[in-house]
Amino acid sequence: SDRTAADLVYEGDLSVVNGVAAGLTFRAGADGAGYTANIDAGGLVKLWRPGRDIAVYATPIVQGRTYHLKVQATGSRIQVWLDHGASPVIDAVDTTYGGGRVGLNVHEGTATVQRLSLS
């Protein structure tokens, strides 16, 4: 997307229809390199950037089921919530990317994404 943000709340409903993962990409450059928070059919919620998994949270992820994923990035702190939980499942610090584009990421498969919100 051409929409950019630094500090943000980015959320949506994601489902891995088949394949490996679906996620929200943010603070990305024009080449797509930035942060991604995703649901992974291997049983993970993952926050990563190219070349590094920043944090993972192990939980069953069922293909075809819809999950609500929410990311809040404030300065170097990045938090990720799953399914409207009261507490983030990931709370990490990384200073690699300070701002950039938002988008979506699907890895080796098909996904559905609905009700995206960026503030």
mmCIF file of N, CA, C and O in Angstrom, residues 9-88:
data_model
loop_
_atom_site.group_PDB
_atom_site.id
_atom_site.type_symbol
_atom_site.label_atom_id
_atom_site.label_comp_id
_atom_site.label_asym_id
_atom_site.label_seq_id
_atom_site.Cartn_x
_atom_site.Cartn_y
_atom_site.Cartn_z
ATOM 1 N N VAL A 9 -1.892 1.531 15.204
ATOM 2 C CA VAL A 9 -2.671 0.361 15.591
ATOM 3 C C VAL A 9 -3.234 -0.167 14.278
ATOM 4 O O VAL A 9 -3.920 0.545 13.550
ATOM 5 N N TYR A 10 -2.898 -1.411 13.950
ATOM 6 C CA TYR A 10 -3.263 -2.031 12.672
ATOM 7 C C TYR A 10 -3.884 -3.374 13.019
ATOM 8 O O TYR A 10 -3.287 -4.174 13.735
ATOM 9 N N GLU A 11 -5.100 -3.614 12.522
ATOM 10 C CA GLU A 11 -5.762 -4.864 12.883
ATOM 11 C C GLU A 11 -6.681 -5.359 11.780
ATOM 12 O O GLU A 11 -7.069 -4.596 10.897
ATOM 13 N N GLY A 12 -7.004 -6.647 11.852
ATOM 14 C CA GLY A 12 -7.908 -7.240 10.888
ATOM 15 C C GLY A 12 -8.194 -8.687 11.219
ATOM 16 O O GLY A 12 -7.599 -9.269 12.132
ATOM 17 N N ASP A 13 -9.124 -9.257 10.459
ATOM 18 C CA ASP A 13 -9.500 -10.661 10.598
ATOM 19 C C ASP A 13 -8.820 -11.443 9.497
ATOM 20 O O ASP A 13 -9.005 -11.144 8.308
ATOM 21 N N LEU A 14 -8.030 -12.454 9.859
ATOM 22 C CA LEU A 14 -7.245 -13.224 8.914
ATOM 23 C C LEU A 14 -7.545 -14.707 9.037
ATOM 24 O O LEU A 14 -7.785 -15.206 10.137
ATOM 25 N N SER A 15 -7.481 -15.388 7.910
ATOM 26 C CA SER A 15 -7.653 -16.833 7.873
ATOM 27 C C SER A 15 -6.675 -17.411 6.866
ATOM 28 O O SER A 15 -6.590 -16.936 5.729
ATOM 29 N N VAL A 16 -5.923 -18.433 7.266
ATOM 30 C CA VAL A 16 -5.086 -19.185 6.330
ATOM 31 C C VAL A 16 -5.997 -20.231 5.705
ATOM 32 O O VAL A 16 -6.402 -21.182 6.371
ATOM 33 N N VAL A 17 -6.367 -20.022 4.441
ATOM 34 C CA VAL A 17 -7.259 -20.964 3.763
ATOM 35 C C VAL A 17 -6.506 -22.260 3.479
ATOM 36 O O VAL A 17 -6.985 -23.357 3.732
ATOM 37 N N ASN A 18 -5.322 -22.138 2.925
ATOM 38 C CA ASN A 18 -4.400 -23.255 2.751
ATOM 39 C C ASN A 18 -3.003 -22.671 2.718
ATOM 40 O O ASN A 18 -2.831 -21.487 2.474
ATOM 41 N N GLY A 19 -2.024 -23.456 3.010
ATOM 42 C CA GLY A 19 -0.661 -22.945 3.010
ATOM 43 C C GLY A 19 -0.143 -22.718 4.411
ATOM 44 O O GLY A 19 -0.557 -23.376 5.361
ATOM 45 N N VAL A 20 0.757 -21.732 4.538
ATOM 46 C CA VAL A 20 1.529 -21.587 5.762
ATOM 47 C C VAL A 20 1.074 -20.442 6.666
ATOM 48 O O VAL A 20 0.830 -20.650 7.844
ATOM 49 N N ALA A 21 0.983 -19.210 6.130
ATOM 50 C CA ALA A 21 0.783 -18.077 7.033
ATOM 51 C C ALA A 21 0.090 -16.907 6.347
ATOM 52 O O ALA A 21 0.141 -16.772 5.126
ATOM 53 N N ALA A 22 -0.522 -16.054 7.181
ATOM 54 C CA ALA A 22 -1.124 -14.797 6.720
ATOM 55 C C ALA A 22 -0.849 -13.755 7.787
ATOM 56 O O ALA A 22 -0.932 -14.046 8.981
ATOM 57 N N GLY A 23 -0.508 -12.526 7.344
ATOM 58 C CA GLY A 23 -0.159 -11.527 8.339
ATOM 59 C C GLY A 23 -0.313 -10.097 7.901
ATOM 60 O O GLY A 23 -0.604 -9.801 6.735
ATOM 61 N N LEU A 24 -0.097 -9.223 8.873
ATOM 62 C CA LEU A 24 -0.145 -7.781 8.688
ATOM 63 C C LEU A 24 1.286 -7.261 8.626
ATOM 64 O O LEU A 24 2.066 -7.473 9.558
ATOM 65 N N THR A 25 1.628 -6.583 7.541
ATOM 66 C CA THR A 25 2.956 -6.010 7.373
ATOM 67 C C THR A 25 2.874 -4.511 7.634
ATOM 68 O O THR A 25 1.930 -3.853 7.198
ATOM 69 N N PHE A 26 3.870 -3.976 8.317
ATOM 70 C CA PHE A 26 3.851 -2.557 8.670
ATOM 71 C C PHE A 26 5.276 -2.031 8.776
ATOM 72 O O PHE A 26 6.228 -2.803 8.892
ATOM 73 N N ARG A 27 5.386 -0.706 8.694
ATOM 74 C CA ARG A 27 6.678 -0.018 8.696
ATOM 75 C C ARG A 27 7.592 -0.566 7.612
ATOM 76 O O ARG A 27 8.795 -0.735 7.811
ATOM 77 N N ALA A 28 7.033 -0.836 6.462
ATOM 78 C CA ALA A 28 7.780 -1.473 5.371
ATOM 79 C C ALA A 28 8.235 -0.457 4.331
ATOM 80 O O ALA A 28 7.573 0.548 4.092
ATOM 81 N N GLY A 29 9.344 -0.768 3.693
ATOM 82 C CA GLY A 29 9.826 0.031 2.582
ATOM 83 C C GLY A 29 9.091 -0.356 1.302
ATOM 84 O O GLY A 29 8.276 -1.284 1.281
ATOM 85 N N ALA A 30 9.395 0.335 0.223
ATOM 86 C CA ALA A 30 8.758 0.063 -1.063
ATOM 87 C C ALA A 30 9.020 -1.364 -1.535
ATOM 88 O O ALA A 30 8.231 -1.930 -2.289
ATOM 89 N N ASP A 31 10.118 -1.962 -1.072
ATOM 90 C CA ASP A 31 10.448 -3.343 -1.440
ATOM 91 C C ASP A 31 9.716 -4.367 -0.582
ATOM 92 O O ASP A 31 9.862 -5.574 -0.776
ATOM 93 N N GLY A 32 8.932 -3.904 0.409
ATOM 94 C CA GLY A 32 8.176 -4.802 1.268
ATOM 95 C C GLY A 32 8.884 -5.194 2.545
ATOM 96 O O GLY A 32 8.295 -5.831 3.413
ATOM 97 N N ALA A 33 10.159 -4.846 2.686
ATOM 98 C CA ALA A 33 10.906 -5.209 3.893
ATOM 99 C C ALA A 33 10.453 -4.333 5.055
ATOM 100 O O ALA A 33 10.508 -3.108 4.990
ATOM 101 N N GLY A 34 9.984 -4.967 6.101
ATOM 102 C CA GLY A 34 9.513 -4.290 7.300
ATOM 103 C C GLY A 34 9.141 -5.348 8.319
ATOM 104 O O GLY A 34 9.668 -6.459 8.300
ATOM 105 N N TYR A 35 8.243 -5.022 9.204
ATOM 106 C CA TYR A 35 7.769 -5.983 10.200
ATOM 107 C C TYR A 35 6.514 -6.677 9.684
ATOM 108 O O TYR A 35 5.697 -6.083 8.990
ATOM 109 N N THR A 36 6.334 -7.936 10.089
ATOM 110 C CA THR A 36 5.093 -8.658 9.835
ATOM 111 C C THR A 36 4.694 -9.392 11.108
ATOM 112 O O THR A 36 5.519 -10.064 11.738
ATOM 113 N N ALA A 37 3.435 -9.254 11.474
ATOM 114 C CA ALA A 37 2.833 -10.054 12.546
ATOM 115 C C ALA A 37 1.891 -11.015 11.843
ATOM 116 O O ALA A 37 1.045 -10.590 11.065
ATOM 117 N N ASN A 38 2.080 -12.321 12.067
ATOM 118 C CA ASN A 38 1.247 -13.267 11.335
ATOM 119 C C ASN A 38 0.764 -14.425 12.183
ATOM 120 O O ASN A 38 1.262 -14.672 13.267
ATOM 121 N N ILE A 39 -0.267 -15.078 11.635
ATOM 122 C CA ILE A 39 -0.696 -16.366 12.157
ATOM 123 C C ILE A 39 -0.072 -17.405 11.248
ATOM 124 O O ILE A 39 -0.060 -17.255 10.024
ATOM 125 N N ASP A 40 0.483 -18.443 11.840
ATOM 126 C CA ASP A 40 1.217 -19.473 11.110
ATOM 127 C C ASP A 40 0.565 -20.818 11.392
ATOM 128 O O ASP A 40 0.373 -21.188 12.563
ATOM 129 N N ALA A 41 0.205 -21.546 10.328
ATOM 130 C CA ALA A 41 -0.481 -22.829 10.483
ATOM 131 C C ALA A 41 0.357 -23.859 11.232
ATOM 132 O O ALA A 41 -0.165 -24.888 11.661
ATOM 133 N N GLY A 42 1.630 -23.567 11.433
ATOM 134 C CA GLY A 42 2.477 -24.437 12.239
ATOM 135 C C GLY A 42 2.205 -24.296 13.734
ATOM 136 O O GLY A 42 2.841 -24.952 14.546
ATOM 137 N N GLY A 43 1.270 -23.425 14.107
ATOM 138 C CA GLY A 43 0.888 -23.265 15.504
ATOM 139 C C GLY A 43 1.569 -22.094 16.192
ATOM 140 O O GLY A 43 1.962 -22.209 17.350
ATOM 141 N N LEU A 44 1.690 -20.980 15.464
ATOM 142 C CA LEU A 44 2.383 -19.821 16.019
ATOM 143 C C LEU A 44 1.701 -18.518 15.644
ATOM 144 O O LEU A 44 1.116 -18.400 14.569
ATOM 145 N N VAL A 45 1.802 -17.546 16.528
ATOM 146 C CA VAL A 45 1.654 -16.144 16.180
ATOM 147 C C VAL A 45 3.085 -15.638 16.191
ATOM 148 O O VAL A 45 3.834 -15.885 17.141
ATOM 149 N N LYS A 46 3.483 -14.966 15.132
ATOM 150 C CA LYS A 46 4.885 -14.602 14.982
ATOM 151 C C LYS A 46 5.027 -13.129 14.622
ATOM 152 O O LYS A 46 4.274 -12.608 13.804
ATOM 153 N N LEU A 47 5.994 -12.466 15.232
ATOM 154 C CA LEU A 47 6.424 -11.133 14.840
ATOM 155 C C LEU A 47 7.823 -11.290 14.268
ATOM 156 O O LEU A 47 8.720 -11.799 14.951
ATOM 157 N N TRP A 48 7.990 -10.881 13.010
ATOM 158 C CA TRP A 48 9.287 -11.071 12.368
ATOM 159 C C TRP A 48 9.610 -9.907 11.441
ATOM 160 O O TRP A 48 8.754 -9.101 11.107
ATOM 161 N N ARG A 49 10.862 -9.854 11.067
ATOM 162 C CA ARG A 49 11.342 -8.955 10.034
ATOM 163 C C ARG A 49 12.299 -9.775 9.189
ATOM 164 O O ARG A 49 12.745 -10.851 9.618
ATOM 165 N N PRO A 50 12.620 -9.340 7.982
ATOM 166 C CA PRO A 50 13.499 -10.151 7.139
ATOM 167 C C PRO A 50 14.777 -10.556 7.885
ATOM 168 O O PRO A 50 15.464 -9.719 8.473
ATOM 169 N N GLY A 51 15.006 -11.860 7.908
ATOM 170 C CA GLY A 51 16.203 -12.394 8.540
ATOM 171 C C GLY A 51 16.104 -12.666 10.026
ATOM 172 O O GLY A 51 17.041 -13.193 10.614
ATOM 173 N N ARG A 52 14.974 -12.338 10.665
ATOM 174 C CA ARG A 52 14.898 -12.541 12.114
ATOM 175 C C ARG A 52 13.466 -12.690 12.606
ATOM 176 O O ARG A 52 12.612 -11.856 12.314
ATOM 177 N N ASP A 53 13.229 -13.741 13.374
ATOM 178 C CA ASP A 53 11.999 -13.844 14.151
ATOM 179 C C ASP A 53 12.232 -13.048 15.427
ATOM 180 O O ASP A 53 13.154 -13.350 16.191
ATOM 181 N N ILE A 54 11.422 -12.035 15.651
ATOM 182 C CA ILE A 54 11.587 -11.190 16.831
ATOM 183 C C ILE A 54 10.968 -11.856 18.052
ATOM 184 O O ILE A 54 11.555 -11.874 19.135
ATOM 185 N N ALA A 55 9.767 -12.413 17.882
ATOM 186 C CA ALA A 55 9.081 -13.094 18.979
ATOM 187 C C ALA A 55 8.038 -14.046 18.407
ATOM 188 O O ALA A 55 7.475 -13.784 17.345
ATOM 189 N N VAL A 56 7.794 -15.141 19.128
ATOM 190 C CA VAL A 56 6.758 -16.091 18.724
ATOM 191 C C VAL A 56 5.926 -16.463 19.945
ATOM 192 O O VAL A 56 6.404 -16.445 21.080
ATOM 193 N N TYR A 57 4.675 -16.793 19.649
ATOM 194 C CA TYR A 57 3.750 -17.258 20.677
ATOM 195 C C TYR A 57 3.119 -18.539 20.146
ATOM 196 O O TYR A 57 2.468 -18.534 19.099
ATOM 197 N N ALA A 58 3.333 -19.639 20.844
ATOM 198 C CA ALA A 58 2.806 -20.933 20.408
ATOM 199 C C ALA A 58 1.336 -21.059 20.781
ATOM 200 O O ALA A 58 0.957 -20.860 21.940
ATOM 201 N N THR A 59 0.499 -21.370 19.780
ATOM 202 C CA THR A 59 -0.929 -21.589 19.979
ATOM 203 C C THR A 59 -1.469 -22.303 18.750
ATOM 204 O O THR A 59 -0.976 -22.072 17.647
ATOM 205 N N PRO A 60 -2.439 -23.170 18.888
ATOM 206 C CA PRO A 60 -2.981 -23.831 17.703
ATOM 207 C C PRO A 60 -3.576 -22.818 16.715
ATOM 208 O O PRO A 60 -4.334 -21.934 17.118
ATOM 209 N N ILE A 61 -3.211 -22.941 15.462
ATOM 210 C CA ILE A 61 -3.782 -22.144 14.376
ATOM 211 C C ILE A 61 -4.376 -23.132 13.375
ATOM 212 O O ILE A 61 -3.663 -23.971 12.832
ATOM 213 N N VAL A 62 -5.683 -23.060 13.177
ATOM 214 C CA VAL A 62 -6.405 -24.004 12.330
ATOM 215 C C VAL A 62 -6.672 -23.364 10.964
ATOM 216 O O VAL A 62 -7.234 -22.258 10.904
ATOM 217 N N GLN A 63 -6.271 -24.047 9.890
ATOM 218 C CA GLN A 63 -6.564 -23.536 8.553
ATOM 219 C C GLN A 63 -8.070 -23.396 8.379
ATOM 220 O O GLN A 63 -8.839 -24.247 8.818
ATOM 221 N N GLY A 64 -8.472 -22.285 7.777
ATOM 222 C CA GLY A 64 -9.883 -22.035 7.527
ATOM 223 C C GLY A 64 -10.596 -21.284 8.643
ATOM 224 O O GLY A 64 -11.682 -20.761 8.423
ATOM 225 N N ARG A 65 -10.022 -21.244 9.819
ATOM 226 C CA ARG A 65 -10.622 -20.497 10.932
ATOM 227 C C ARG A 65 -10.154 -19.046 10.864
ATOM 228 O O ARG A 65 -9.010 -18.769 10.526
ATOM 229 N N THR A 66 -11.028 -18.118 11.209
ATOM 230 C CA THR A 66 -10.690 -16.696 11.193
ATOM 231 C C THR A 66 -10.193 -16.268 12.566
ATOM 232 O O THR A 66 -10.795 -16.595 13.592
ATOM 233 N N TYR A 67 -9.084 -15.540 12.556
ATOM 234 C CA TYR A 67 -8.473 -15.012 13.774
ATOM 235 C C TYR A 67 -8.390 -13.492 13.655
ATOM 236 O O TYR A 67 -8.109 -12.964 12.585
ATOM 237 N N HIS A 68 -8.603 -12.809 14.759
ATOM 238 C CA HIS A 68 -8.425 -11.353 14.782
ATOM 239 C C HIS A 68 -7.008 -11.073 15.274
ATOM 240 O O HIS A 68 -6.615 -11.539 16.345
ATOM 241 N N LEU A 69 -6.257 -10.332 14.480
ATOM 242 C CA LEU A 69 -4.887 -9.984 14.818
ATOM 243 C C LEU A 69 -4.796 -8.467 14.933
ATOM 244 O O LEU A 69 -5.293 -7.743 14.061
ATOM 245 N N LYS A 70 -4.190 -7.989 16.012
ATOM 246 C CA LYS A 70 -4.035 -6.557 16.241
ATOM 247 C C LYS A 70 -2.584 -6.275 16.595
ATOM 248 O O LYS A 70 -1.992 -6.976 17.424
ATOM 249 N N VAL A 71 -2.025 -5.249 15.951
ATOM 250 C CA VAL A 71 -0.658 -4.817 16.207
ATOM 251 C C VAL A 71 -0.694 -3.377 16.690
ATOM 252 O O VAL A 71 -1.375 -2.542 16.094
ATOM 253 N N GLN A 72 0.049 -3.098 17.747
ATOM 254 C CA GLN A 72 0.254 -1.712 18.173
ATOM 255 C C GLN A 72 1.751 -1.479 18.217
ATOM 256 O O GLN A 72 2.482 -2.194 18.921
ATOM 257 N N ALA A 73 2.210 -0.511 17.431
ATOM 258 C CA ALA A 73 3.622 -0.145 17.409
ATOM 259 C C ALA A 73 3.741 1.295 17.894
ATOM 260 O O ALA A 73 3.141 2.201 17.316
ATOM 261 N N THR A 74 4.501 1.472 18.967
ATOM 262 C CA THR A 74 4.750 2.792 19.535
ATOM 263 C C THR A 74 6.246 2.894 19.788
ATOM 264 O O THR A 74 6.771 2.177 20.643
ATOM 265 N N GLY A 75 6.905 3.747 19.008
ATOM 266 C CA GLY A 75 8.357 3.812 19.113
ATOM 267 C C GLY A 75 8.952 2.464 18.781
ATOM 268 O O GLY A 75 8.582 1.837 17.788
ATOM 269 N N SER A 76 9.831 1.964 19.635
ATOM 270 C CA SER A 76 10.466 0.668 19.382
ATOM 271 C C SER A 76 9.660 -0.510 19.954
ATOM 272 O O SER A 76 10.014 -1.666 19.726
ATOM 273 N N ARG A 77 8.577 -0.228 20.675
ATOM 274 C CA ARG A 77 7.762 -1.291 21.288
ATOM 275 C C ARG A 77 6.683 -1.748 20.315
ATOM 276 O O ARG A 77 5.927 -0.934 19.778
ATOM 277 N N ILE A 78 6.599 -3.068 20.123
ATOM 278 C CA ILE A 78 5.603 -3.666 19.238
ATOM 279 C C ILE A 78 4.846 -4.732 20.029
ATOM 280 O O ILE A 78 5.452 -5.652 20.582
ATOM 281 N N GLN A 79 3.514 -4.575 20.069
ATOM 282 C CA GLN A 79 2.666 -5.532 20.772
ATOM 283 C C GLN A 79 1.690 -6.159 19.780
ATOM 284 O O GLN A 79 1.219 -5.490 18.858
ATOM 285 N N VAL A 80 1.392 -7.436 20.000
ATOM 286 C CA VAL A 80 0.482 -8.176 19.126
ATOM 287 C C VAL A 80 -0.559 -8.877 19.985
ATOM 288 O O VAL A 80 -0.213 -9.573 20.955
ATOM 289 N N TRP A 81 -1.832 -8.685 19.635
ATOM 290 C CA TRP A 81 -2.952 -9.353 20.307
ATOM 291 C C TRP A 81 -3.590 -10.357 19.353
ATOM 292 O O TRP A 81 -3.638 -10.134 18.145
ATOM 293 N N LEU A 82 -4.130 -11.428 19.916
ATOM 294 C CA LEU A 82 -4.839 -12.445 19.152
ATOM 295 C C LEU A 82 -6.260 -12.557 19.677
ATOM 296 O O LEU A 82 -6.472 -12.670 20.903
ATOM 297 N N ASP A 83 -7.225 -12.512 18.767
ATOM 298 C CA ASP A 83 -8.636 -12.740 19.100
ATOM 299 C C ASP A 83 -9.162 -11.876 20.240
ATOM 300 O O ASP A 83 -9.839 -12.360 21.157
ATOM 301 N N HIS A 84 -8.869 -10.593 20.197
ATOM 302 C CA HIS A 84 -9.401 -9.616 21.157
ATOM 303 C C HIS A 84 -9.023 -9.930 22.603
ATOM 304 O O HIS A 84 -9.758 -9.582 23.528
ATOM 305 N N GLY A 85 -7.888 -10.589 22.808
ATOM 306 C CA GLY A 85 -7.447 -10.899 24.165
ATOM 307 C C GLY A 85 -7.191 -9.637 24.972
ATOM 308 O O GLY A 85 -6.933 -8.562 24.424
ATOM 309 N N ALA A 86 -7.255 -9.763 26.289
ATOM 310 C CA ALA A 86 -7.050 -8.621 27.175
ATOM 311 C C ALA A 86 -5.579 -8.198 27.227
ATOM 312 O O ALA A 86 -5.276 -7.040 27.471
ATOM 313 N N SER A 87 -4.687 -9.142 27.006
ATOM 314 C CA SER A 87 -3.248 -8.868 27.058
ATOM 315 C C SER A 87 -2.606 -9.275 25.735
ATOM 316 O O SER A 87 -3.057 -10.226 25.091
ATOM 317 N N PRO A 88 -1.541 -8.592 25.347
ATOM 318 C CA PRO A 88 -0.863 -8.994 24.116
ATOM 319 C C PRO A 88 -0.197 -10.365 24.280
ATOM 320 O O PRO A 88 0.286 -10.693 25.362
#
